[in-house]
PDB file of C-alpha atoms in Angstrom:
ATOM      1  CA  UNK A   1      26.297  -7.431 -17.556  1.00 89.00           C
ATOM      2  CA  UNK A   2      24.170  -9.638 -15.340  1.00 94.00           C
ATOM      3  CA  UNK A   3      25.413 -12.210 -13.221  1.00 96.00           C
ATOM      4  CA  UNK A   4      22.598 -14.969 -11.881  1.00 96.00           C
ATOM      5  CA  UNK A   5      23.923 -17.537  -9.245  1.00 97.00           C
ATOM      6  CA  UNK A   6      21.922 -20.536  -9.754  1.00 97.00           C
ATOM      7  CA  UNK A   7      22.566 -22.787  -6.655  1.00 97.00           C
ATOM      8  CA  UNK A   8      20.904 -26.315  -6.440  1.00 98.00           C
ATOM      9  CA  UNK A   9      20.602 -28.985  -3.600  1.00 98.00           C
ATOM     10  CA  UNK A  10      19.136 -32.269  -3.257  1.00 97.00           C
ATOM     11  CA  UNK A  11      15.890 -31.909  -0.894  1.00 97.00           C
ATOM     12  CA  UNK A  12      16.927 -32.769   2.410  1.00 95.00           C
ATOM     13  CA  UNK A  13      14.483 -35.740   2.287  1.00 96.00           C
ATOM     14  CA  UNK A  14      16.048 -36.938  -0.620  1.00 95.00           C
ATOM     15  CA  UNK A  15      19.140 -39.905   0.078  1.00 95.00           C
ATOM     16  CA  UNK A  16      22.128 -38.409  -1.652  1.00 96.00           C
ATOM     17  CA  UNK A  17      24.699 -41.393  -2.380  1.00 96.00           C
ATOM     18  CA  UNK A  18      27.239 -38.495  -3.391  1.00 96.00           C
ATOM     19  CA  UNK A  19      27.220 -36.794  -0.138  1.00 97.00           C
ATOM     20  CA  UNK A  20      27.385 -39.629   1.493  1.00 96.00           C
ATOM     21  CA  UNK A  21      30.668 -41.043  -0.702  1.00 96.00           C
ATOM     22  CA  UNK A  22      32.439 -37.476  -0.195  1.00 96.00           C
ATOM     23  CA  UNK A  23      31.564 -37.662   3.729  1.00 95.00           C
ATOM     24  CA  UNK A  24      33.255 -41.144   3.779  1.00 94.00           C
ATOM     25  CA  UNK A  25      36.521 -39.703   1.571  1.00 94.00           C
ATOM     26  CA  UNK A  26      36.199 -37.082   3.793  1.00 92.00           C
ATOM     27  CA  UNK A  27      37.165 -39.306   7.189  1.00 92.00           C
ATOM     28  CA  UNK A  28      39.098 -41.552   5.165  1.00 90.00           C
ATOM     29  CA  UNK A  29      42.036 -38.318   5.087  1.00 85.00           C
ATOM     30  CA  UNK A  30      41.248 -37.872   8.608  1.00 84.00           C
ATOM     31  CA  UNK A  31      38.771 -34.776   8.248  1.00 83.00           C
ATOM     32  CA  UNK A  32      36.184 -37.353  10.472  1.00 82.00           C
ATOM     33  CA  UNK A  33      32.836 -35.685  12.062  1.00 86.00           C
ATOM     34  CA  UNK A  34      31.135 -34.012   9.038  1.00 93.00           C
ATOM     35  CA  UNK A  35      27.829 -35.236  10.205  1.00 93.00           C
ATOM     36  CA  UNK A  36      26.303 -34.613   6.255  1.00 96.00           C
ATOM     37  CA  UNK A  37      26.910 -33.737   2.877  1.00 97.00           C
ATOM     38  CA  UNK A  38      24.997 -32.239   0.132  1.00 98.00           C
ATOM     39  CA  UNK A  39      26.008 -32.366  -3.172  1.00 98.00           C
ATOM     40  CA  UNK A  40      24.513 -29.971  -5.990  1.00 98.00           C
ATOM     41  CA  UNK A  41      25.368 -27.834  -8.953  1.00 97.00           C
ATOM     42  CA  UNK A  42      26.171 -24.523  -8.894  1.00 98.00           C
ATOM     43  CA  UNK A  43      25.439 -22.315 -12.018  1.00 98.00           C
ATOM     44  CA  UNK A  44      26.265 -19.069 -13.105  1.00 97.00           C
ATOM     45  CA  UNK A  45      24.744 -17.370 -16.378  1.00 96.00           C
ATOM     46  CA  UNK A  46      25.755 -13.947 -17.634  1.00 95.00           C
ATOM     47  CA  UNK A  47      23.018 -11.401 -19.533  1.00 92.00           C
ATOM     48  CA  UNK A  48      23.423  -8.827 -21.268  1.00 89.00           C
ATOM     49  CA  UNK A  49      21.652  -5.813 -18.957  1.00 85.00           C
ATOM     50  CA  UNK A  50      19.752  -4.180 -21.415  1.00 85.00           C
ATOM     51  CA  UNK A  51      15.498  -4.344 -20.991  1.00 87.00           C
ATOM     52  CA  UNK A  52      13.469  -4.368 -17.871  1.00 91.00           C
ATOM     53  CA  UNK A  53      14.839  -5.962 -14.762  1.00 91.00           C
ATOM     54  CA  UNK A  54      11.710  -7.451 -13.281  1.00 93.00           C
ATOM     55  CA  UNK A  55      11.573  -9.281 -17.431  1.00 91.00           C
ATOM     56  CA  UNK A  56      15.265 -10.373 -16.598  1.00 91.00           C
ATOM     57  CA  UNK A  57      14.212 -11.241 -13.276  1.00 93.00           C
ATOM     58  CA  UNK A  58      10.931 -13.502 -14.393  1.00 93.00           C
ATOM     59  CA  UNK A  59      13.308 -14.778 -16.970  1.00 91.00           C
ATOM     60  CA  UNK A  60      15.834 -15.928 -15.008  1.00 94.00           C
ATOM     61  CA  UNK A  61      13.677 -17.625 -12.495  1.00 95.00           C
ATOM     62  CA  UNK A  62      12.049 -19.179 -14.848  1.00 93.00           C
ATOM     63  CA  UNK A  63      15.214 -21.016 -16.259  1.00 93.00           C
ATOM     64  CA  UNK A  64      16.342 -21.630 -12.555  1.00 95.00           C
ATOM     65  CA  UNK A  65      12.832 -23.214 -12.051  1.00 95.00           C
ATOM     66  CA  UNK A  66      11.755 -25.074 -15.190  1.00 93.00           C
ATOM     67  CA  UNK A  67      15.307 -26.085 -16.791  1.00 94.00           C
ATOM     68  CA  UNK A  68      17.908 -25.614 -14.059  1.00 96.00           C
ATOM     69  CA  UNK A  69      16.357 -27.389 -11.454  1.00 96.00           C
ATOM     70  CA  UNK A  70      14.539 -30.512 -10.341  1.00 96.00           C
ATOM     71  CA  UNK A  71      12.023 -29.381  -8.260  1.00 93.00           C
ATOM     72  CA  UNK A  72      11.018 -32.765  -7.264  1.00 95.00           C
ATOM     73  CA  UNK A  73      14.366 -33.910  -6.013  1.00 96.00           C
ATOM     74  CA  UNK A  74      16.075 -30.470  -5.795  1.00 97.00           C
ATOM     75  CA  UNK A  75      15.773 -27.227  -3.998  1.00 97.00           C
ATOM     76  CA  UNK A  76      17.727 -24.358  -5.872  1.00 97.00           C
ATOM     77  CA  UNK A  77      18.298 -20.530  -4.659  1.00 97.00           C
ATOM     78  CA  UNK A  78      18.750 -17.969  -7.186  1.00 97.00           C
ATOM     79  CA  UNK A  79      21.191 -15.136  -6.758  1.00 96.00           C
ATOM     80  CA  UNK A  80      21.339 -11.985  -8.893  1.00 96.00           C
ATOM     81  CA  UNK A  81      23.762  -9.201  -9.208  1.00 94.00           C
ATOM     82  CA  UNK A  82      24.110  -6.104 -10.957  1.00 91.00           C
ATOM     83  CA  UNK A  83      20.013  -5.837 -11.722  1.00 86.00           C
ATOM     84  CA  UNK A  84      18.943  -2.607 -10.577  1.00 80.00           C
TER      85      UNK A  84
ATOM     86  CA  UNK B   1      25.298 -26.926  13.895  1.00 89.00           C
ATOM     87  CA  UNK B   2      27.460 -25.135  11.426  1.00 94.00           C
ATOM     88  CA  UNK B   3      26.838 -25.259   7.986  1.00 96.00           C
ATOM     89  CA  UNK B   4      29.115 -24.492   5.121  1.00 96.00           C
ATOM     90  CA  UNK B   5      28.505 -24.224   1.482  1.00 97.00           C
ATOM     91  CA  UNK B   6      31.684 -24.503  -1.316  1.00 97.00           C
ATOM     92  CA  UNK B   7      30.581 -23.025  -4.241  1.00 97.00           C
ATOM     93  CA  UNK B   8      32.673 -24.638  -7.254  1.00 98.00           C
ATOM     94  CA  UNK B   9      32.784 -23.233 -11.088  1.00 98.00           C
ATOM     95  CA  UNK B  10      35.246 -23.762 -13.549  1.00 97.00           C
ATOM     96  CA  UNK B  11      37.889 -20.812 -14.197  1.00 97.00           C
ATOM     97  CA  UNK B  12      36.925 -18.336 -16.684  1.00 95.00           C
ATOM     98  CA  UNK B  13      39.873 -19.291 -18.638  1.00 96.00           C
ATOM     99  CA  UNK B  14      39.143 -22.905 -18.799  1.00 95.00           C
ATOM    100  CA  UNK B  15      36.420 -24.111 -21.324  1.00 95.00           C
ATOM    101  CA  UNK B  16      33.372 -25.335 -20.471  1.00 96.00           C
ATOM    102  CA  UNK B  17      31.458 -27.704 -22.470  1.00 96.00           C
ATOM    103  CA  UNK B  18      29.115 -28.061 -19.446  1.00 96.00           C
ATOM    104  CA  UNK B  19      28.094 -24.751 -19.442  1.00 97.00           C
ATOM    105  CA  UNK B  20      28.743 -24.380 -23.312  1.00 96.00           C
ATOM    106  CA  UNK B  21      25.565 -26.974 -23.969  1.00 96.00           C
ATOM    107  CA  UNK B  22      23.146 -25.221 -21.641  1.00 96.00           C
ATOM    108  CA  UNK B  23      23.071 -22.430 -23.169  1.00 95.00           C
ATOM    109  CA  UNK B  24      22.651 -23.900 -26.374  1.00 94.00           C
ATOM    110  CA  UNK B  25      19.834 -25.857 -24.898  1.00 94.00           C
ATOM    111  CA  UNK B  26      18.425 -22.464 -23.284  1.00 92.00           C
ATOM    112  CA  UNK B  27      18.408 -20.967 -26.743  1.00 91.00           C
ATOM    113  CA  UNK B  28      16.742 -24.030 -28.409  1.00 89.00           C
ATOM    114  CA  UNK B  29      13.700 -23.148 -25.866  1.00 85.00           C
ATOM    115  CA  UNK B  30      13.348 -19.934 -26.520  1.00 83.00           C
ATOM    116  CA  UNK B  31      15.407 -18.265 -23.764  1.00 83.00           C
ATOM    117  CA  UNK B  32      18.116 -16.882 -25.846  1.00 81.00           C
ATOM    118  CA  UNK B  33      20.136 -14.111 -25.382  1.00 86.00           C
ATOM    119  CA  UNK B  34      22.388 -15.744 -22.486  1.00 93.00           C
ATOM    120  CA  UNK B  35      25.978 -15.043 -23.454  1.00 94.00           C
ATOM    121  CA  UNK B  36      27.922 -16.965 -20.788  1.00 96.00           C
ATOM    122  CA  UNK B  37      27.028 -20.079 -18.846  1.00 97.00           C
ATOM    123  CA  UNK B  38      29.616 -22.017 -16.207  1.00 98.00           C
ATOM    124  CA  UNK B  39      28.122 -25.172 -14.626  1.00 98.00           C
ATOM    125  CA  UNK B  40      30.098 -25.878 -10.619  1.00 98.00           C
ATOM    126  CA  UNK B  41      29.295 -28.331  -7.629  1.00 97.00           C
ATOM    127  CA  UNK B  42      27.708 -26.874  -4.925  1.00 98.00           C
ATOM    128  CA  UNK B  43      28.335 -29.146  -1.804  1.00 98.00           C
ATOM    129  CA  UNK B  44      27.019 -28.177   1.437  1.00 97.00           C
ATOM    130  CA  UNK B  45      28.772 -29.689   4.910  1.00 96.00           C
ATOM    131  CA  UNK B  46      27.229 -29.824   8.308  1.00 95.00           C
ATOM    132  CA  UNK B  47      29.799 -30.244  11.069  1.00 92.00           C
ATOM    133  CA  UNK B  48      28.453 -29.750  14.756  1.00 89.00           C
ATOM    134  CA  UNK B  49      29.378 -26.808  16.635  1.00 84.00           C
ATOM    135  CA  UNK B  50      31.339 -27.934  19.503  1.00 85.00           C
ATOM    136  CA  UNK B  51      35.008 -26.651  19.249  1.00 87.00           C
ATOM    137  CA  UNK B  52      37.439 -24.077  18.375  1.00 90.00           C
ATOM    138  CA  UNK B  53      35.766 -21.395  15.621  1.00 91.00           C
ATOM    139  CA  UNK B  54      39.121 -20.632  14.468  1.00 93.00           C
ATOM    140  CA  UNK B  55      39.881 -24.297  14.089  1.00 91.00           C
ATOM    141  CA  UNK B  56      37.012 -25.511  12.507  1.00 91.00           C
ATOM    142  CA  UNK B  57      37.360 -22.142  10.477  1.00 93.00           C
ATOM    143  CA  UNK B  58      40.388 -23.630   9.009  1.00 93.00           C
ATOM    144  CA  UNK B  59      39.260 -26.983   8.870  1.00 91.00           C
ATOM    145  CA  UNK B  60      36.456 -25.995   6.546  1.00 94.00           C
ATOM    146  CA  UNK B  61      38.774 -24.210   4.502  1.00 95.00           C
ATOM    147  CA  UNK B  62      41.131 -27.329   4.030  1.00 93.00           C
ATOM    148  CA  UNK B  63      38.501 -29.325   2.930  1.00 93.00           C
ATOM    149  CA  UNK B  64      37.371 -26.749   0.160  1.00 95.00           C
ATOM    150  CA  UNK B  65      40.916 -26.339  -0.985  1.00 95.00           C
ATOM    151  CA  UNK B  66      42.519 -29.387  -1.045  1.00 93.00           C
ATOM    152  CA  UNK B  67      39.814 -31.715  -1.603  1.00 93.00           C
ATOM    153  CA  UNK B  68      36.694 -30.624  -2.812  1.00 96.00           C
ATOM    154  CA  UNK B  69      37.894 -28.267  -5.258  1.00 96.00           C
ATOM    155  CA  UNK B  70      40.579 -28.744  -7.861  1.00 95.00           C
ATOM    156  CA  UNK B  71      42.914 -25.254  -7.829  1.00 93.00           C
ATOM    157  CA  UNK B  72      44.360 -26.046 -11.227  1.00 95.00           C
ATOM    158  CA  UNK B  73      41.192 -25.567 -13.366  1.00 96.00           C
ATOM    159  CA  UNK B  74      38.455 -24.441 -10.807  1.00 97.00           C
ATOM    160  CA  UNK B  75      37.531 -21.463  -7.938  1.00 97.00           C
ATOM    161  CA  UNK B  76      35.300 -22.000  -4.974  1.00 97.00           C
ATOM    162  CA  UNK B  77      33.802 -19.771  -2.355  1.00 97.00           C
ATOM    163  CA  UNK B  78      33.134 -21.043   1.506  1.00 97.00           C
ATOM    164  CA  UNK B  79      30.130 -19.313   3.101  1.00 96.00           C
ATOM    165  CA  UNK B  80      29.726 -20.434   6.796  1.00 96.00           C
ATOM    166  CA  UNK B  81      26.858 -20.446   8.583  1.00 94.00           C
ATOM    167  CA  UNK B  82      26.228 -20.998  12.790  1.00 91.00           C
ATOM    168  CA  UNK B  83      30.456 -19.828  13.136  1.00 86.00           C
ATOM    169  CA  UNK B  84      30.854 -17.057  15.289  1.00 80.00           C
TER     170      UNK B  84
END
């Protein structure tokens, strides 16, 4: 089995209202001088391992790329494991 | 500056329509063969890097625990970046 970490950020240029209201939350309970927050998705997708790792590989960034992510407003990194 | 990323998912004993309806909507494009999908947050903190490692160490992992992730249904993993 293949495990691929799909990890996605709002661009740093891009305002992110969520951040912001869990950096507030955050100093409301007294955990004050985060100086930024990020907030993103985080997805993990498990393939079978049969076929040719750089196909699973092309695959994969493909659906990190073109259906995962928003490359406009988002940056994503793409973590595999267990592809030879 | 330290920066620290909580990676959220669901537990793999909890359900997840989330993750259930992309990969449904995966397969409907043509990239089928994905057997498992769990959607997360992915929030990423930067805290400056005056201070205590050991305390800010634990600081980091407070907020993770207790408030960004919920121990009942999810799992998260801190990475740390800039700590020595």
């Amino acid at each position: 089995m293949i495990r691929a970490r799909v990890s996605i950020l709002p661009k740093r240029t891009v305002f992110d209202p969520q951040g912001e209201a869990v950096r507030h939350a955050l100093g409301h309970f007294g955990l004050s001088g985060v100086e930024r927050v990020r907030v993103g998705k985080e997805i993990e997708l498990e393939i079978p391992g049969e076929g040719d790792p750089a196909e699973i590989r092309s695959r994969l960034e493909t659906i990190a790329r073109d259906f995962l992510a928003n490359p406009v407003v988002e940056e994503y990194e793409l973590h595999i494991e267990g592809l030879p």
